[in-house]
Amino acid sequence: MIEVSGLTKYYGNKKAVEDLNFTISSGEVVGFLGPNGAGKSTTMNILTGYLSATSGTAKIDGMDILDDPIEAKRHIGYMPEQPPLYLDMTVEEYLNFAAELKGVKSSSKRKHIAEICENVSITHVKGRVIKNLSKGYKQRVGLAMALIGDPDTLILDEPTVGLDPIQIIEIRNVIKELGRQRTVVLSSHILSEVQAICERVLVINNGTIVANDTPEKLSANISGEHKMNVQIAGPQSSVMSVLRSVDGMTSVALRRDNEDGTANFVIESDPNVDIRKPMFFALAKAGYPILSLQPLDMSLEDIFLRLTVEEDTASRGARKKVAK
Amino acid sequence: MIAIMKRDLRSFFTSPIGYVFLAVFLLVSNYFFFGYNVSGGASSLSYVFSSMLLILVFLIPLVTMRLMSEEMKQRTDQMLLTAPVRVIDIVLGKYLAAMMVFVIALACTLIWPLIVTMFGDPAVFDIVGNYVAMFLLIGCLVSVGLFISSLTESQIIAAIFSFVAMLALFMFSSIASAVDNVVVSAVLNWLSVFSRYSSFTAGVFSLADIVYYLSVSVVFLFLTARVIEKKRWA
């Protein structure tokens, strides 16, 4: 369980995060989503005791990271963005060192390390020097280090950055597996990644939380089912006029004219209306079959734009009210 | 603390630095031993040890330069500082690792007393005094080097500044004797960690000198811990 209240961090005069408030319950898998420089890593570094906050508190399982750092740190496994690896050591030596550092009993150390290596699939590279491992394996060794001492909270800073697609999927699966018994906080600037792993998302921008919701609700609220890409066979102009005639349709735009006599359109509808059924019947009646229909995934940039613009207008509105 | 000491000590000897250090140390010190004791026929080790002081000016930075700098550069300090250990334990672990390197080096020289005793009649206080003084002095200088290493991410800068600091400490006593002003000269003499060395070799175990060496070490270890702590608040 992580409780954060009023967390603020300034680097000199530069604000990194301001007045963060959130709670993460035990067993939850939560993602910090935000562009580079939004304050994700700063927040994680404060949670793990690497940095101190300018003001505000962070508690891990009820223990303040500043007042009771040793006990609080026992409950945290942290993998920073760049895994803190001693490149001249072998994987086994490194994990042994991590175990000694975290005070794992020497009687159970060997078994503990073997289990973790099995969990993150690095058993076969145990004897290799870390310097010679690929980026994906280094990332896993970093993850294994975070798991040493069996902490109940895992904090992972961009765990998949720089990996190839197969490695990304593997690491995600490992994290999902780990999240079954632990609290996991991970950061990312990739929306689909957070969607794939996390139960809840905190969107951070300019050092403040701009959204805190489940990934489904977040993307539904922002993009929703009301903006879609649809491919239809039929003459362009008549298809467009049929589309425009559907009740609840707000805009129709040609996206691409295909050579096979079909065309892709981007349609937008009233958010309160599910346009799909009436559109299907209208087009079927006119004899223009729908070949594909997909909701338009908003890119992270769009979401940020949307969220931050909303935030800006909201605060401007508030200011106006105050002025009045 | 022990885990950190073991890791650091190991890393000295998995990189060439540990061997370069030992080779240079043993080569130069045995050269002096040969010159003064074997071919010169002296039974006192004081000449060898006092000649080695200048070598320390070069060798201490070699050992201490990477202690904290390397951790900061490789970001491995994140592992240490987010682990359930106190900052002072990290500092002590590093300090002990560097001291162990010197203990190993000094242990290799224990053959000297053996040789001198076999062929001559050395004074026991001379031998013990030299080793104790050397150990205390190294402890003191290593803490200064460790402190400087905690100030920068660059090993090279740490090495250069440590070298300058060692050289300054080494030269304080000679500068002091050249200065006319009594106060300045007294301050410089007091600061000169090397000048206290000679009383030990004369067999005088002055409590003031022992306390001086130990307290300088403690002060710099404390300062190192503060520097690391302070980074969190930056």
mmCIF file of C-alpha atoms in Angstrom, chain A residues 4 7 16-24 30-33 38-39 43 200-213 304 307-308 311:
data_model
loop_
_atom_site.group_PDB
_atom_site.id
_atom_site.type_symbol
_atom_site.label_atom_id
_atom_site.label_comp_id
_atom_site.label_asym_id
_atom_site.label_seq_id
_atom_site.Cartn_x
_atom_site.Cartn_y
_atom_site.Cartn_z
ATOM 1 C CA VAL A 4 1.187 9.889 -1.169
ATOM 2 C CA LEU A 7 4.147 15.532 -2.614
ATOM 3 C CA ALA A 16 9.433 18.642 -10.989
ATOM 4 C CA VAL A 17 6.214 17.518 -9.326
ATOM 5 C CA GLU A 18 3.654 19.523 -7.422
ATOM 6 C CA ASP A 19 1.098 18.496 -4.859
ATOM 7 C CA LEU A 20 0.705 14.858 -5.874
ATOM 8 C CA ASN A 21 -1.969 12.980 -3.971
ATOM 9 C CA PHE A 22 -2.824 9.352 -4.581
ATOM 10 C CA THR A 23 -3.225 6.012 -2.865
ATOM 11 C CA ILE A 24 -2.353 2.637 -4.304
ATOM 12 C CA VAL A 30 -0.885 0.867 -11.398
ATOM 13 C CA GLY A 31 0.730 2.687 -14.285
ATOM 14 C CA PHE A 32 2.220 6.160 -14.317
ATOM 15 C CA LEU A 33 1.652 7.505 -17.775
ATOM 16 C CA ALA A 38 6.468 14.805 -16.750
ATOM 17 C CA GLY A 39 7.723 13.820 -13.311
ATOM 18 C CA THR A 43 7.935 10.512 -8.220
ATOM 19 C CA ARG A 200 -5.406 1.756 -13.052
ATOM 20 C CA VAL A 201 -3.593 4.629 -14.700
ATOM 21 C CA LEU A 202 -2.331 7.880 -13.253
ATOM 22 C CA VAL A 203 -1.644 10.333 -16.027
ATOM 23 C CA ILE A 204 1.051 12.807 -15.058
ATOM 24 C CA ASN A 205 1.791 15.947 -16.973
ATOM 25 C CA ASN A 206 3.974 18.852 -15.923
ATOM 26 C CA GLY A 207 4.340 17.376 -12.467
ATOM 27 C CA THR A 208 0.649 17.082 -11.667
ATOM 28 C CA ILE A 209 -1.856 14.261 -11.971
ATOM 29 C CA VAL A 210 -4.301 15.069 -14.747
ATOM 30 C CA ALA A 211 -6.242 11.808 -14.721
ATOM 31 C CA ASN A 212 -6.647 8.825 -12.422
ATOM 32 C CA ASP A 213 -8.817 6.035 -13.786
ATOM 33 C CA PHE A 304 -2.333 14.596 -23.514
ATOM 34 C CA LEU A 307 -6.330 16.320 -21.101
ATOM 35 C CA THR A 308 -4.020 19.264 -20.833
ATOM 36 C CA GLU A 311 -7.163 21.329 -17.766
#
